[in-house]
DNA sequence: TTTT
DNA sequence: TTTT
């Protein structure tokens, strides 16, 4: 059993990439609020990754600020930095995501810079 | 909601320390098995911390190899390395721990044979 | 470990009662949606009980239709009917409740459309 | 989200049946211990059902007394008694089961009352 | 109806 | 690096 259940808000729009074999991977961070002693509010910023069909769904339906419930497993991944140091990073590999709010329609998102157009990969204008 | 539920085995004996104000903190890592594609077994090594009374209980009752269920919250903590780099570390702050196995005392792997009496170490009658 | 986590909407306003010793008990049912085969939506109606301070909070802050996350334990309770039959009833004893929506005050069930102003019903400007 | 996570012991051997369309269904009850006030131990007896491949696995690998972790969803099912009364029954529909103990092979179970001998069913001496 |  |  390795089960994580989080309710939080996207700290950023999801980023969707593709592996060489063509698998979609979405990654984003959610802010999970916590009530610290003395009525203080703090947040943990927790990295989420989603794969394949769930990754596409995230890319198409989630935006910064939106509240979700994420269910998944906690993974500690090792990698090497450019200068050869070993590092560990923790992330939640999502198995299931529930949208607790509707997506903000495009005309009141400041994120979409090109009127919602989608460009073939080699033409993205920056 | 920030909930983590893990079943795994201690990868090491717990280390119990005390803050300047006298609070106990136990820390240890558990190995949580995962079934990767193709019948392969892999494990995630996940750092656990426990505070105060629960920390003492961990220190007194858990040993390397023992299987537990840990319930807690996922925390991302920031710190600075000695050479001034910022790092983030993830850990599960335990709120509740269930022992899924009795502790194996080294000298006494069978059930305690003397009616539950506890002897000072130099007086154990064998 | 006996852990239940539900996201659903109140099927009714909470009912708050008091035991002879003066403890508050709130009870209500939540509808938890499920996606059955073929895009069909069904719901489970699950009884929730909350005790003491949490019961008061439920009574004061929750109304029919409101979406919540409830965390608790599953309890099977036995009782006898008036004609002496034994019955069993399942309910979730809430340990923690998160409000996923603000309480809708009766006079203002739609979204407030005018910069947060609230109008008496006969003056809504359309 | 409708998530239940239980750790308990089988109160009975699983019963495996088949629907008319040939789907396997296993059902059994687990005893989940709880620590009531005053060091008292009580248990909830919670009905579990499993379907298809998981049902077969339960039938083949679980026996009375064995400890498991069950993950699933809480379902309230309605039915009519023979004399036409409506009843509701709660059960956990298992999605995943972890065996926290090996199955006791018949010959070293203490339940066997005759010095460990195993009798073909028609010869059991009582 | 019930587990250790 | 960050959400409301």
Short mmCIF file of C-alpha atoms (C1' of nucleotides) in Angstrom, two decimals:
data_model
loop_
_atom_site.label_atom_id
_atom_site.label_comp_id
_atom_site.label_asym_id
_atom_site.label_seq_id
_atom_site.Cartn_x
_atom_site.Cartn_y
_atom_site.Cartn_z
CA UNK A 1 0.00 0.00 0.00
CA UNK A 2 1.36 3.32 -1.10
CA UNK A 3 -1.56 5.70 -1.19
CA UNK A 4 -1.64 9.49 -1.28
CA UNK A 5 -4.81 11.60 -1.30
CA UNK A 6 -4.47 15.36 -1.67
CA UNK A 7 -6.86 18.27 -2.08
CA UNK A 8 -5.26 21.46 -3.34
CA UNK A 9 -5.05 24.13 -6.02
CA UNK A 10 -2.81 24.08 -9.08
CA UNK A 11 0.12 26.43 -8.49
CA UNK A 12 0.66 26.56 -12.25
CA UNK A 13 -0.84 25.31 -15.50
CA UNK A 14 0.08 21.69 -16.25
CA UNK A 15 2.98 21.11 -18.59
CA UNK A 16 2.44 18.22 -20.99
CA UNK A 17 5.43 16.54 -22.64
CA UNK A 18 5.93 13.35 -24.58
CA UNK A 19 8.47 10.58 -24.09
CA UNK A 20 10.40 9.30 -27.09
CA UNK A 21 7.97 6.40 -27.31
CA UNK A 22 5.10 8.86 -27.50
CA UNK A 23 3.67 8.60 -23.99
CA UNK A 24 2.13 11.80 -22.61
CA UNK A 25 3.37 13.04 -19.21
CA UNK A 26 1.74 15.96 -17.42
CA UNK A 27 3.46 17.66 -14.52
CA UNK A 28 2.36 20.42 -12.20
CA UNK A 29 2.48 21.44 -8.57
CA UNK A 30 -0.46 21.78 -6.23
CA UNK A 31 -0.64 23.95 -3.13
CA UNK A 32 -2.14 22.00 -0.23
CA UNK A 33 -3.15 24.26 2.61
CA UNK A 34 -2.42 23.35 6.19
CA UNK A 35 -3.54 24.96 9.40
CA UNK A 36 -0.46 25.55 11.50
CA UNK A 37 -0.68 26.34 15.20
CA UNK A 38 -2.21 29.74 15.98
CA UNK A 39 -4.68 30.03 13.13
CA UNK A 40 -1.80 30.44 10.67
CA UNK A 41 -2.17 29.16 7.11
CA UNK A 42 0.71 27.48 5.38
CA UNK A 43 0.91 25.45 2.21
CA UNK A 44 2.89 22.47 0.97
CA UNK A 45 3.73 22.67 -2.73
CA UNK A 46 3.60 19.10 -3.95
CA UNK A 47 4.70 17.98 -7.43
CA UNK A 48 2.24 15.78 -9.32
CA UNK A 49 2.87 13.74 -12.46
CA UNK A 50 0.26 12.01 -14.57
CA UNK A 51 0.78 9.63 -17.50
CA UNK A 52 -0.95 8.83 -20.76
CA UNK A 53 -4.72 9.38 -20.96
CA UNK A 54 -4.81 11.03 -17.53
CA UNK A 55 -1.98 13.35 -18.63
CA UNK A 56 -3.98 14.48 -21.66
CA UNK A 57 -7.05 15.04 -19.49
CA UNK A 58 -5.00 17.21 -17.14
CA UNK A 59 -3.51 19.21 -20.01
CA UNK A 60 -6.94 19.83 -21.50
CA UNK A 61 -8.94 20.53 -18.37
CA UNK A 62 -6.79 21.97 -15.63
CA UNK A 63 -5.50 25.48 -15.13
CA UNK A 64 -3.64 27.42 -12.47
CA UNK A 65 -5.71 28.06 -9.36
CA UNK A 66 -8.19 25.26 -9.97
CA UNK A 67 -9.00 22.98 -7.07
CA UNK A 68 -8.60 19.23 -7.48
CA UNK A 69 -8.44 16.01 -5.51
CA UNK A 70 -5.48 13.84 -6.55
CA UNK A 71 -5.10 10.19 -5.64
CA UNK A 72 -1.85 8.40 -6.37
CA UNK A 73 1.33 6.95 -4.98
CA UNK A 74 4.36 8.64 -3.52
CA UNK A 75 7.50 8.08 -5.54
CA UNK A 76 11.06 9.00 -4.68
CA UNK A 77 12.99 9.38 -7.91
CA UNK A 78 16.77 9.61 -8.15
CA UNK A 79 18.56 11.60 -10.79
CA UNK A 80 21.94 13.18 -11.46
CA UNK A 81 22.51 16.91 -11.84
CA UNK A 82 24.55 18.26 -14.76
CA UNK A 83 27.63 18.44 -12.54
CA UNK A 84 27.24 14.82 -11.46
CA UNK A 85 25.59 15.16 -8.06
CA UNK A 86 22.99 12.63 -7.04
CA UNK A 87 19.65 14.07 -6.02
CA UNK A 88 16.30 12.69 -4.94
CA UNK A 89 12.98 14.20 -5.80
CA UNK A 90 9.59 13.22 -4.43
CA UNK A 91 6.44 13.39 -6.49
CA UNK A 92 2.96 11.97 -6.45
CA UNK A 93 2.21 9.76 -9.45
CA UNK A 94 -1.50 10.41 -9.97
CA UNK A 95 -3.79 7.44 -10.58
CA UNK A 96 -7.01 9.38 -10.42
CA UNK A 97 -7.93 13.07 -10.38
CA UNK A 98 -11.27 14.64 -9.47
CA UNK A 99 -12.08 18.17 -10.57
CA UNK A 100 -13.61 19.99 -7.63
CA UNK A 101 -14.26 23.08 -9.76
CA UNK A 102 -15.09 23.77 -13.39
CA UNK A 103 -12.31 25.01 -15.64
CA UNK A 104 -12.09 28.78 -16.06
CA UNK A 105 -13.30 29.54 -19.61
CA UNK A 106 -10.55 30.91 -21.90
CA UNK A 107 -11.61 34.58 -21.96
CA UNK A 108 -10.83 35.11 -18.35
CA UNK A 109 -7.56 33.24 -18.24
CA UNK A 110 -4.48 35.36 -18.49
CA UNK A 111 -2.39 32.32 -19.30
CA UNK A 112 -3.49 31.67 -22.93
CA UNK A 113 -1.36 34.03 -24.99
CA UNK A 114 -2.47 33.16 -28.54
CA UNK A 115 -6.24 33.15 -28.52
CA UNK A 116 -6.37 29.48 -27.75
CA UNK A 117 -4.74 28.39 -31.02
CA UNK A 118 -2.73 25.19 -31.00
CA UNK A 119 0.47 25.09 -33.00
CA UNK A 120 2.20 22.09 -34.54
CA UNK A 121 5.29 21.50 -32.46
CA UNK A 122 7.81 23.02 -34.90
CA UNK A 123 5.84 26.27 -35.24
CA UNK A 124 5.40 27.31 -31.64
CA UNK A 125 6.17 31.06 -31.94
CA UNK A 126 8.90 31.46 -29.30
CA UNK B 1 -6.72 16.92 2.84
CA UNK B 2 -3.15 15.74 2.80
CA UNK B 3 -3.21 12.05 3.58
CA UNK B 4 -0.58 9.37 3.07
CA UNK B 5 -1.00 5.69 3.93
CA UNK B 6 1.98 3.38 3.54
CA UNK B 7 2.72 -0.24 4.34
CA UNK B 8 6.39 -1.11 4.39
CA UNK B 9 9.38 -2.36 6.34
CA UNK B 10 11.84 -0.25 8.29
CA UNK B 11 15.03 0.10 6.29
CA UNK B 12 16.88 0.98 9.51
CA UNK B 13 16.31 1.34 13.22
CA UNK B 14 14.60 4.62 14.15
CA UNK B 15 16.83 7.47 15.29
CA UNK B 16 15.35 9.49 18.14
CA UNK B 17 16.57 13.03 18.78
CA UNK B 18 15.36 15.93 20.88
CA UNK B 19 14.77 19.53 19.93
CA UNK B 20 16.17 22.31 22.14
CA UNK B 21 12.76 22.61 23.74
CA UNK B 22 12.82 18.91 24.56
CA UNK B 23 10.46 17.50 21.96
CA UNK B 24 11.26 13.98 20.75
CA UNK B 25 11.61 13.41 17.00
CA UNK B 26 12.02 9.95 15.51
CA UNK B 27 13.17 9.50 11.93
CA UNK B 28 13.59 6.43 9.79
CA UNK B 29 13.01 5.21 6.25
CA UNK B 30 10.59 2.51 5.17
CA UNK B 31 10.82 0.38 2.05
CA UNK B 32 7.48 0.19 0.30
CA UNK B 33 7.31 -2.55 -2.32
CA UNK B 34 5.83 -1.92 -5.72
CA UNK B 35 5.03 -4.37 -8.49
CA UNK B 36 6.58 -2.99 -11.64
CA UNK B 37 5.60 -4.33 -15.09
CA UNK B 38 6.73 -7.91 -15.72
CA UNK B 39 6.49 -9.33 -12.22
CA UNK B 40 9.47 -7.21 -11.13
CA UNK B 41 9.68 -6.01 -7.56
CA UNK B 42 10.94 -2.54 -6.78
CA UNK B 43 10.80 -0.49 -3.62
CA UNK B 44 10.40 3.17 -2.77
CA UNK B 45 12.42 4.26 0.25
CA UNK B 46 10.31 6.85 2.00
CA UNK B 47 11.49 8.98 4.94
CA UNK B 48 9.18 9.08 7.94
CA UNK B 49 9.29 11.46 10.90
CA UNK B 50 7.28 11.17 14.09
CA UNK B 51 7.00 13.67 16.95
CA UNK B 52 6.62 13.56 20.73
CA UNK B 53 4.80 10.57 22.22
CA UNK B 54 4.62 8.78 18.86
CA UNK B 55 8.36 9.34 18.42
CA UNK B 56 9.07 7.65 21.76
CA UNK B 57 6.81 4.74 20.85
CA UNK B 58 8.69 4.31 17.57
CA UNK B 59 12.06 4.43 19.31
CA UNK B 60 10.98 1.85 21.88
CA UNK B 61 9.10 -0.55 19.64
CA UNK B 62 10.40 -0.51 16.09
CA UNK B 63 13.47 -2.12 14.61
CA UNK B 64 14.95 -2.56 11.17
CA UNK B 65 13.00 -5.01 9.03
CA UNK B 66 9.75 -4.69 10.94
CA UNK B 67 6.58 -4.17 8.97
CA UNK B 68 4.35 -1.22 9.78
CA UNK B 69 1.45 0.79 8.44
CA UNK B 70 2.10 4.53 8.62
CA UNK B 71 -0.57 7.19 8.24
CA UNK B 72 0.42 10.81 7.96
CA UNK B 73 0.82 13.85 5.77
CA UNK B 74 3.30 14.57 3.00
CA UNK B 75 5.55 17.48 3.79
CA UNK B 76 8.05 19.23 1.52
CA UNK B 77 10.70 20.85 3.67
CA UNK B 78 13.27 23.38 2.46
CA UNK B 79 16.75 23.66 3.85
CA UNK B 80 20.14 25.03 2.94
CA UNK B 81 23.24 22.90 2.43
CA UNK B 82 26.53 23.86 4.11
CA UNK B 83 27.67 25.54 0.89
CA UNK B 84 24.53 27.62 0.68
CA UNK B 85 22.47 25.68 -1.87
CA UNK B 86 18.72 25.46 -1.40
CA UNK B 87 17.33 21.95 -1.33
CA UNK B 88 13.92 20.41 -0.82
CA UNK B 89 13.27 17.15 0.94
CA UNK B 90 10.01 15.23 1.14
CA UNK B 91 8.99 13.22 4.18
CA UNK B 92 5.89 11.75 5.68
CA UNK B 93 4.99 13.25 9.05
CA UNK B 94 3.39 10.28 10.80
CA UNK B 95 0.14 10.83 12.70
CA UNK B 96 -0.50 7.19 13.46
CA UNK B 97 1.50 3.98 13.17
CA UNK B 98 0.22 0.40 13.33
CA UNK B 99 2.61 -2.41 14.08
CA UNK B 100 1.87 -5.24 11.68
CA UNK B 101 4.46 -7.45 13.41
CA UNK B 102 5.78 -7.78 16.94
CA UNK B 103 9.25 -6.46 17.57
CA UNK B 104 11.85 -9.22 17.51
CA UNK B 105 14.08 -8.62 20.56
CA UNK B 106 17.57 -9.80 19.54
CA UNK B 107 18.25 -12.13 22.48
CA UNK B 108 14.77 -13.49 22.75
CA UNK B 109 13.21 -14.24 19.40
CA UNK B 110 10.57 -16.56 20.86
CA UNK B 111 7.86 -15.36 23.19
CA UNK B 112 9.16 -14.11 26.57
CA UNK B 113 9.43 -17.28 28.63
CA UNK B 114 9.28 -15.87 32.17
CA UNK B 115 5.72 -14.82 32.75
CA UNK B 116 6.23 -11.38 31.37
CA UNK B 117 8.79 -10.34 33.99
CA UNK B 118 11.46 -7.97 32.78
CA UNK B 119 14.96 -8.40 34.18
CA UNK B 120 17.76 -5.89 34.36
CA UNK B 121 20.09 -7.01 31.63
CA UNK B 122 22.77 -8.50 33.93
CA UNK B 123 20.26 -10.64 35.80
CA UNK B 124 18.57 -12.44 32.95
CA UNK B 125 18.45 -15.99 34.35
CA UNK B 126 20.36 -17.89 31.62
CA UNK C 1 -6.72 0.85 10.23
CA UNK C 2 -10.32 1.68 9.51
CA UNK C 3 -10.31 4.68 7.20
CA UNK C 4 -13.01 6.08 4.97
CA UNK C 5 -12.64 9.11 2.70
CA UNK C 6 -15.69 10.38 0.84
CA UNK C 7 -16.47 13.36 -1.36
CA UNK C 8 -20.17 14.06 -1.82
CA UNK C 9 -23.09 16.41 -1.35
CA UNK C 10 -25.40 16.57 1.65
CA UNK C 11 -28.70 14.89 0.78
CA UNK C 12 -30.36 16.81 3.63
CA UNK C 13 -29.59 19.39 6.28
CA UNK C 14 -27.76 17.92 9.29
CA UNK C 15 -29.86 16.99 12.29
CA UNK C 16 -28.20 17.80 15.60
CA UNK C 17 -29.31 16.01 18.77
CA UNK C 18 -27.92 15.70 22.26
CA UNK C 19 -27.29 12.62 24.36
CA UNK C 20 -28.50 12.51 27.95
CA UNK C 21 -25.01 13.45 29.07
CA UNK C 22 -25.13 16.50 26.81
CA UNK C 23 -22.92 15.39 23.91
CA UNK C 24 -23.87 16.78 20.51
CA UNK C 25 -24.41 14.29 17.65
CA UNK C 26 -24.98 15.42 14.09
CA UNK C 27 -26.31 13.03 11.49
CA UNK C 28 -26.91 13.39 7.78
CA UNK C 29 -26.53 11.50 4.53
CA UNK C 30 -24.23 12.38 1.66
CA UNK C 31 -24.67 11.40 -1.97
CA UNK C 32 -21.43 10.12 -3.43
CA UNK C 33 -21.45 9.91 -7.22
CA UNK C 34 -20.13 6.89 -9.01
CA UNK C 35 -19.52 6.38 -12.71
CA UNK C 36 -21.21 3.12 -13.65
CA UNK C 37 -20.44 1.37 -16.94
CA UNK C 38 -21.72 3.23 -20.01
CA UNK C 39 -21.31 6.82 -18.83
CA UNK C 40 -24.17 6.32 -16.35
CA UNK C 41 -24.15 8.26 -13.10
CA UNK C 42 -25.30 6.61 -9.91
CA UNK C 43 -24.96 7.67 -6.31
CA UNK C 44 -24.43 5.93 -3.00
CA UNK C 45 -26.28 7.56 -0.11
CA UNK C 46 -24.03 7.16 2.89
CA UNK C 47 -25.01 8.02 6.47
CA UNK C 48 -22.53 10.19 8.39
CA UNK C 49 -22.45 10.88 12.10
CA UNK C 50 -20.28 13.45 13.86
CA UNK C 51 -19.82 14.00 17.57
CA UNK C 52 -19.25 16.93 19.93
CA UNK C 53 -17.42 19.95 18.52
CA UNK C 54 -17.46 18.56 14.98
CA UNK C 55 -21.20 17.94 15.32
CA UNK C 56 -21.78 21.60 16.24
CA UNK C 57 -19.63 22.73 13.31
CA UNK C 58 -21.69 20.58 10.95
CA UNK C 59 -24.96 21.89 12.34
CA UNK C 60 -23.82 25.50 11.99
CA UNK C 61 -22.11 25.33 8.63
CA UNK C 62 -23.58 22.65 6.43
CA UNK C 63 -26.78 22.62 4.39
CA UNK C 64 -28.43 20.31 1.90
CA UNK C 65 -26.64 20.23 -1.45
CA UNK C 66 -23.28 21.43 -0.13
CA UNK C 67 -20.20 19.51 -1.18
CA UNK C 68 -17.86 18.17 1.49
CA UNK C 69 -14.99 15.78 2.01
CA UNK C 70 -15.53 13.50 5.00
CA UNK C 71 -12.82 11.42 6.65
CA UNK C 72 -13.74 8.87 9.28
CA UNK C 73 -14.18 5.25 10.16
CA UNK C 74 -16.78 2.73 9.06
CA UNK C 75 -18.92 1.47 11.89
CA UNK C 76 -21.50 -1.31 11.89
CA UNK C 77 -23.99 -0.65 14.64
CA UNK C 78 -26.56 -3.16 15.92
CA UNK C 79 -29.97 -2.20 17.21
CA UNK C 80 -33.36 -3.71 17.81
CA UNK C 81 -36.53 -2.64 16.05
CA UNK C 82 -39.71 -1.92 18.01
CA UNK C 83 -40.97 -5.42 17.26
CA UNK C 84 -37.79 -7.01 18.53
CA UNK C 85 -35.92 -7.74 15.31
CA UNK C 86 -32.15 -7.31 15.25
CA UNK C 87 -30.82 -5.01 12.56
CA UNK C 88 -27.45 -3.71 11.56
CA UNK C 89 -26.78 -0.26 10.20
CA UNK C 90 -23.56 1.05 8.70
CA UNK C 91 -22.45 4.63 9.09
CA UNK C 92 -19.29 6.66 8.78
CA UNK C 93 -18.19 8.23 12.05
CA UNK C 94 -16.58 11.44 10.85
CA UNK C 95 -13.23 12.45 12.33
CA UNK C 96 -12.64 15.37 10.03
CA UNK C 97 -14.73 17.29 7.50
CA UNK C 98 -13.53 19.70 4.82
CA UNK C 99 -15.95 22.16 3.28
CA UNK C 100 -15.38 22.15 -0.47
CA UNK C 101 -17.90 24.96 -0.91
CA UNK C 102 -19.09 27.90 1.14
CA UNK C 103 -22.50 27.55 2.69
CA UNK C 104 -25.15 29.02 0.40
CA UNK C 105 -27.16 31.53 2.44
CA UNK C 106 -30.82 31.00 1.49
CA UNK C 107 -31.35 34.40 -0.15
CA UNK C 108 -28.48 34.07 -2.59
CA UNK C 109 -28.36 30.60 -4.14
CA UNK C 110 -26.97 31.72 -7.53
CA UNK C 111 -23.48 33.09 -7.93
CA UNK C 112 -23.28 36.71 -6.86
CA UNK C 113 -23.07 38.44 -10.22
CA UNK C 114 -22.38 42.06 -9.32
CA UNK C 115 -18.99 42.46 -7.79
CA UNK C 116 -19.92 40.71 -4.61
CA UNK C 117 -22.92 42.89 -3.74
CA UNK C 118 -25.92 41.05 -2.38
CA UNK C 119 -29.37 42.33 -3.29
CA UNK C 120 -32.65 41.75 -1.49
CA UNK C 121 -34.56 39.44 -3.80
CA UNK C 122 -37.00 42.05 -5.15
CA UNK C 123 -34.24 44.43 -6.19
CA UNK C 124 -32.03 42.15 -8.27
CA UNK C 125 -31.37 44.40 -11.30
CA UNK C 126 -32.66 42.17 -14.16
CA UNK D 1 -13.97 9.86 -4.13
CA UNK D 2 -15.31 6.88 -2.24
CA UNK D 3 -12.34 5.20 -0.62
CA UNK D 4 -12.17 2.69 2.19
CA UNK D 5 -8.97 1.23 3.63
CA UNK D 6 -9.24 -1.50 6.26
CA UNK D 7 -6.79 -3.74 8.08
CA UNK D 8 -8.38 -6.74 9.77
CA UNK D 9 -8.66 -10.51 10.07
CA UNK D 10 -11.05 -12.76 8.16
CA UNK D 11 -13.89 -13.76 10.46
CA UNK D 12 -14.60 -16.71 8.16
CA UNK D 13 -13.32 -18.39 5.04
CA UNK D 14 -14.35 -16.59 1.84
CA UNK D 15 -17.39 -17.92 0.03
CA UNK D 16 -17.04 -17.86 -3.75
CA UNK D 17 -20.15 -17.94 -5.94
CA UNK D 18 -20.84 -17.33 -9.61
CA UNK D 19 -23.41 -15.08 -11.26
CA UNK D 20 -25.54 -16.48 -14.07
CA UNK D 21 -23.19 -14.84 -16.54
CA UNK D 22 -20.27 -16.65 -14.94
CA UNK D 23 -18.64 -13.85 -12.93
CA UNK D 24 -16.97 -14.92 -9.69
CA UNK D 25 -17.99 -13.11 -6.47
CA UNK D 26 -16.21 -13.70 -3.19
CA UNK D 27 -17.73 -12.56 0.07
CA UNK D 28 -16.47 -12.63 3.61
CA UNK D 29 -16.37 -10.52 6.75
CA UNK D 30 -13.31 -9.02 8.38
CA UNK D 31 -12.92 -8.10 12.01
CA UNK D 32 -11.33 -4.67 12.35
CA UNK D 33 -10.14 -4.00 15.87
CA UNK D 34 -10.73 -0.68 17.54
CA UNK D 35 -9.38 0.68 20.78
CA UNK D 36 -12.34 1.94 22.77
CA UNK D 37 -11.89 4.23 25.78
CA UNK D 38 -10.28 2.54 28.78
CA UNK D 39 -7.94 0.14 27.03
CA UNK D 40 -10.93 -1.92 25.86
CA UNK D 41 -10.77 -3.76 22.56
CA UNK D 42 -13.78 -3.91 20.31
CA UNK D 43 -14.18 -4.98 16.72
CA UNK D 44 -16.29 -3.96 13.75
CA UNK D 45 -17.29 -6.86 11.53
CA UNK D 46 -17.32 -5.48 8.02
CA UNK D 47 -18.61 -7.35 4.97
CA UNK D 48 -16.31 -7.42 1.95
CA UNK D 49 -17.14 -8.46 -1.60
CA UNK D 50 -14.68 -9.00 -4.43
CA UNK D 51 -15.40 -9.65 -8.09
CA UNK D 52 -13.85 -11.66 -10.91
CA UNK D 53 -10.10 -12.25 -10.81
CA UNK D 54 -9.80 -10.72 -7.33
CA UNK D 55 -12.62 -12.99 -6.13
CA UNK D 56 -10.73 -16.08 -7.34
CA UNK D 57 -7.55 -14.87 -5.66
CA UNK D 58 -9.44 -14.44 -2.39
CA UNK D 59 -11.00 -17.88 -2.65
CA UNK D 60 -7.65 -19.50 -3.34
CA UNK D 61 -5.48 -17.63 -0.87
CA UNK D 62 -7.46 -16.44 2.12
CA UNK D 63 -8.64 -18.33 5.17
CA UNK D 64 -10.33 -17.50 8.45
CA UNK D 65 -8.08 -15.62 10.86
CA UNK D 66 -5.69 -14.30 8.21
CA UNK D 67 -4.79 -10.63 8.31
CA UNK D 68 -5.32 -8.50 5.21
CA UNK D 69 -5.45 -4.92 4.06
CA UNK D 70 -8.49 -4.22 1.89
CA UNK D 71 -8.92 -1.15 -0.29
CA UNK D 72 -12.24 -0.46 -1.95
CA UNK D 73 -15.39 1.59 -2.00
CA UNK D 74 -18.31 1.67 0.40
CA UNK D 75 -21.55 0.58 -1.19
CA UNK D 76 -25.05 0.71 0.23
CA UNK D 77 -27.13 -1.95 -1.47
CA UNK D 78 -30.92 -2.19 -1.28
CA UNK D 79 -32.81 -5.45 -1.39
CA UNK D 80 -36.16 -6.90 -0.45
CA UNK D 81 -36.66 -9.59 2.16
CA UNK D 82 -38.83 -12.63 1.42
CA UNK D 83 -41.77 -10.97 3.15
CA UNK D 84 -41.42 -7.83 1.06
CA UNK D 85 -39.60 -5.50 3.44
CA UNK D 86 -36.98 -3.13 2.06
CA UNK D 87 -33.57 -3.36 3.65
CA UNK D 88 -30.20 -1.75 3.12
CA UNK D 89 -26.89 -3.45 3.55
CA UNK D 90 -23.46 -1.87 3.53
CA UNK D 91 -20.41 -3.63 2.18
CA UNK D 92 -16.96 -2.75 0.94
CA UNK D 93 -16.41 -3.60 -2.71
CA UNK D 94 -12.73 -4.51 -2.73
CA UNK D 95 -10.55 -3.09 -5.50
CA UNK D 96 -7.28 -4.30 -4.10
CA UNK D 97 -6.27 -6.69 -1.31
CA UNK D 98 -2.85 -7.07 0.31
CA UNK D 99 -2.02 -10.21 2.24
CA UNK D 100 -0.29 -9.18 5.45
CA UNK D 101 0.34 -12.81 6.38
CA UNK D 102 1.00 -15.99 4.46
CA UNK D 103 -1.85 -18.43 4.31
CA UNK D 104 -1.58 -21.03 7.07
CA UNK D 105 -0.99 -24.39 5.42
CA UNK D 106 -3.50 -26.84 6.90
CA UNK D 107 -0.94 -28.98 8.76
CA UNK D 108 0.51 -26.28 10.96
CA UNK D 109 -2.65 -24.48 11.87
CA UNK D 110 -3.52 -24.74 15.53
CA UNK D 111 -7.18 -24.79 14.58
CA UNK D 112 -6.72 -28.46 13.63
CA UNK D 113 -7.75 -30.20 16.82
CA UNK D 114 -6.23 -33.68 16.39
CA UNK D 115 -2.50 -33.34 16.69
CA UNK D 116 -2.13 -31.81 13.32
CA UNK D 117 -3.59 -34.70 11.39
CA UNK D 118 -5.72 -33.79 8.40
CA UNK D 119 -8.71 -35.97 7.68
CA UNK D 120 -10.52 -36.46 4.41
CA UNK D 121 -13.86 -34.81 4.94
CA UNK D 122 -15.89 -38.00 5.44
CA UNK D 123 -13.60 -39.24 8.20
CA UNK D 124 -13.53 -36.27 10.55
CA UNK D 125 -13.98 -37.99 13.94
CA UNK D 126 -17.00 -36.12 15.37
"C1'" DT E 1 -22.88 -15.54 13.16
"C1'" DT E 2 -17.79 -13.97 13.58
"C1'" DT E 3 -10.99 -12.55 13.87
"C1'" DT E 4 -6.09 -12.54 17.01
"C1'" DT F 1 9.15 29.35 -8.51
"C1'" DT F 2 4.18 28.80 -6.80
"C1'" DT F 3 -2.60 28.30 -5.18
"C1'" DT F 4 -7.33 30.81 -2.90
#
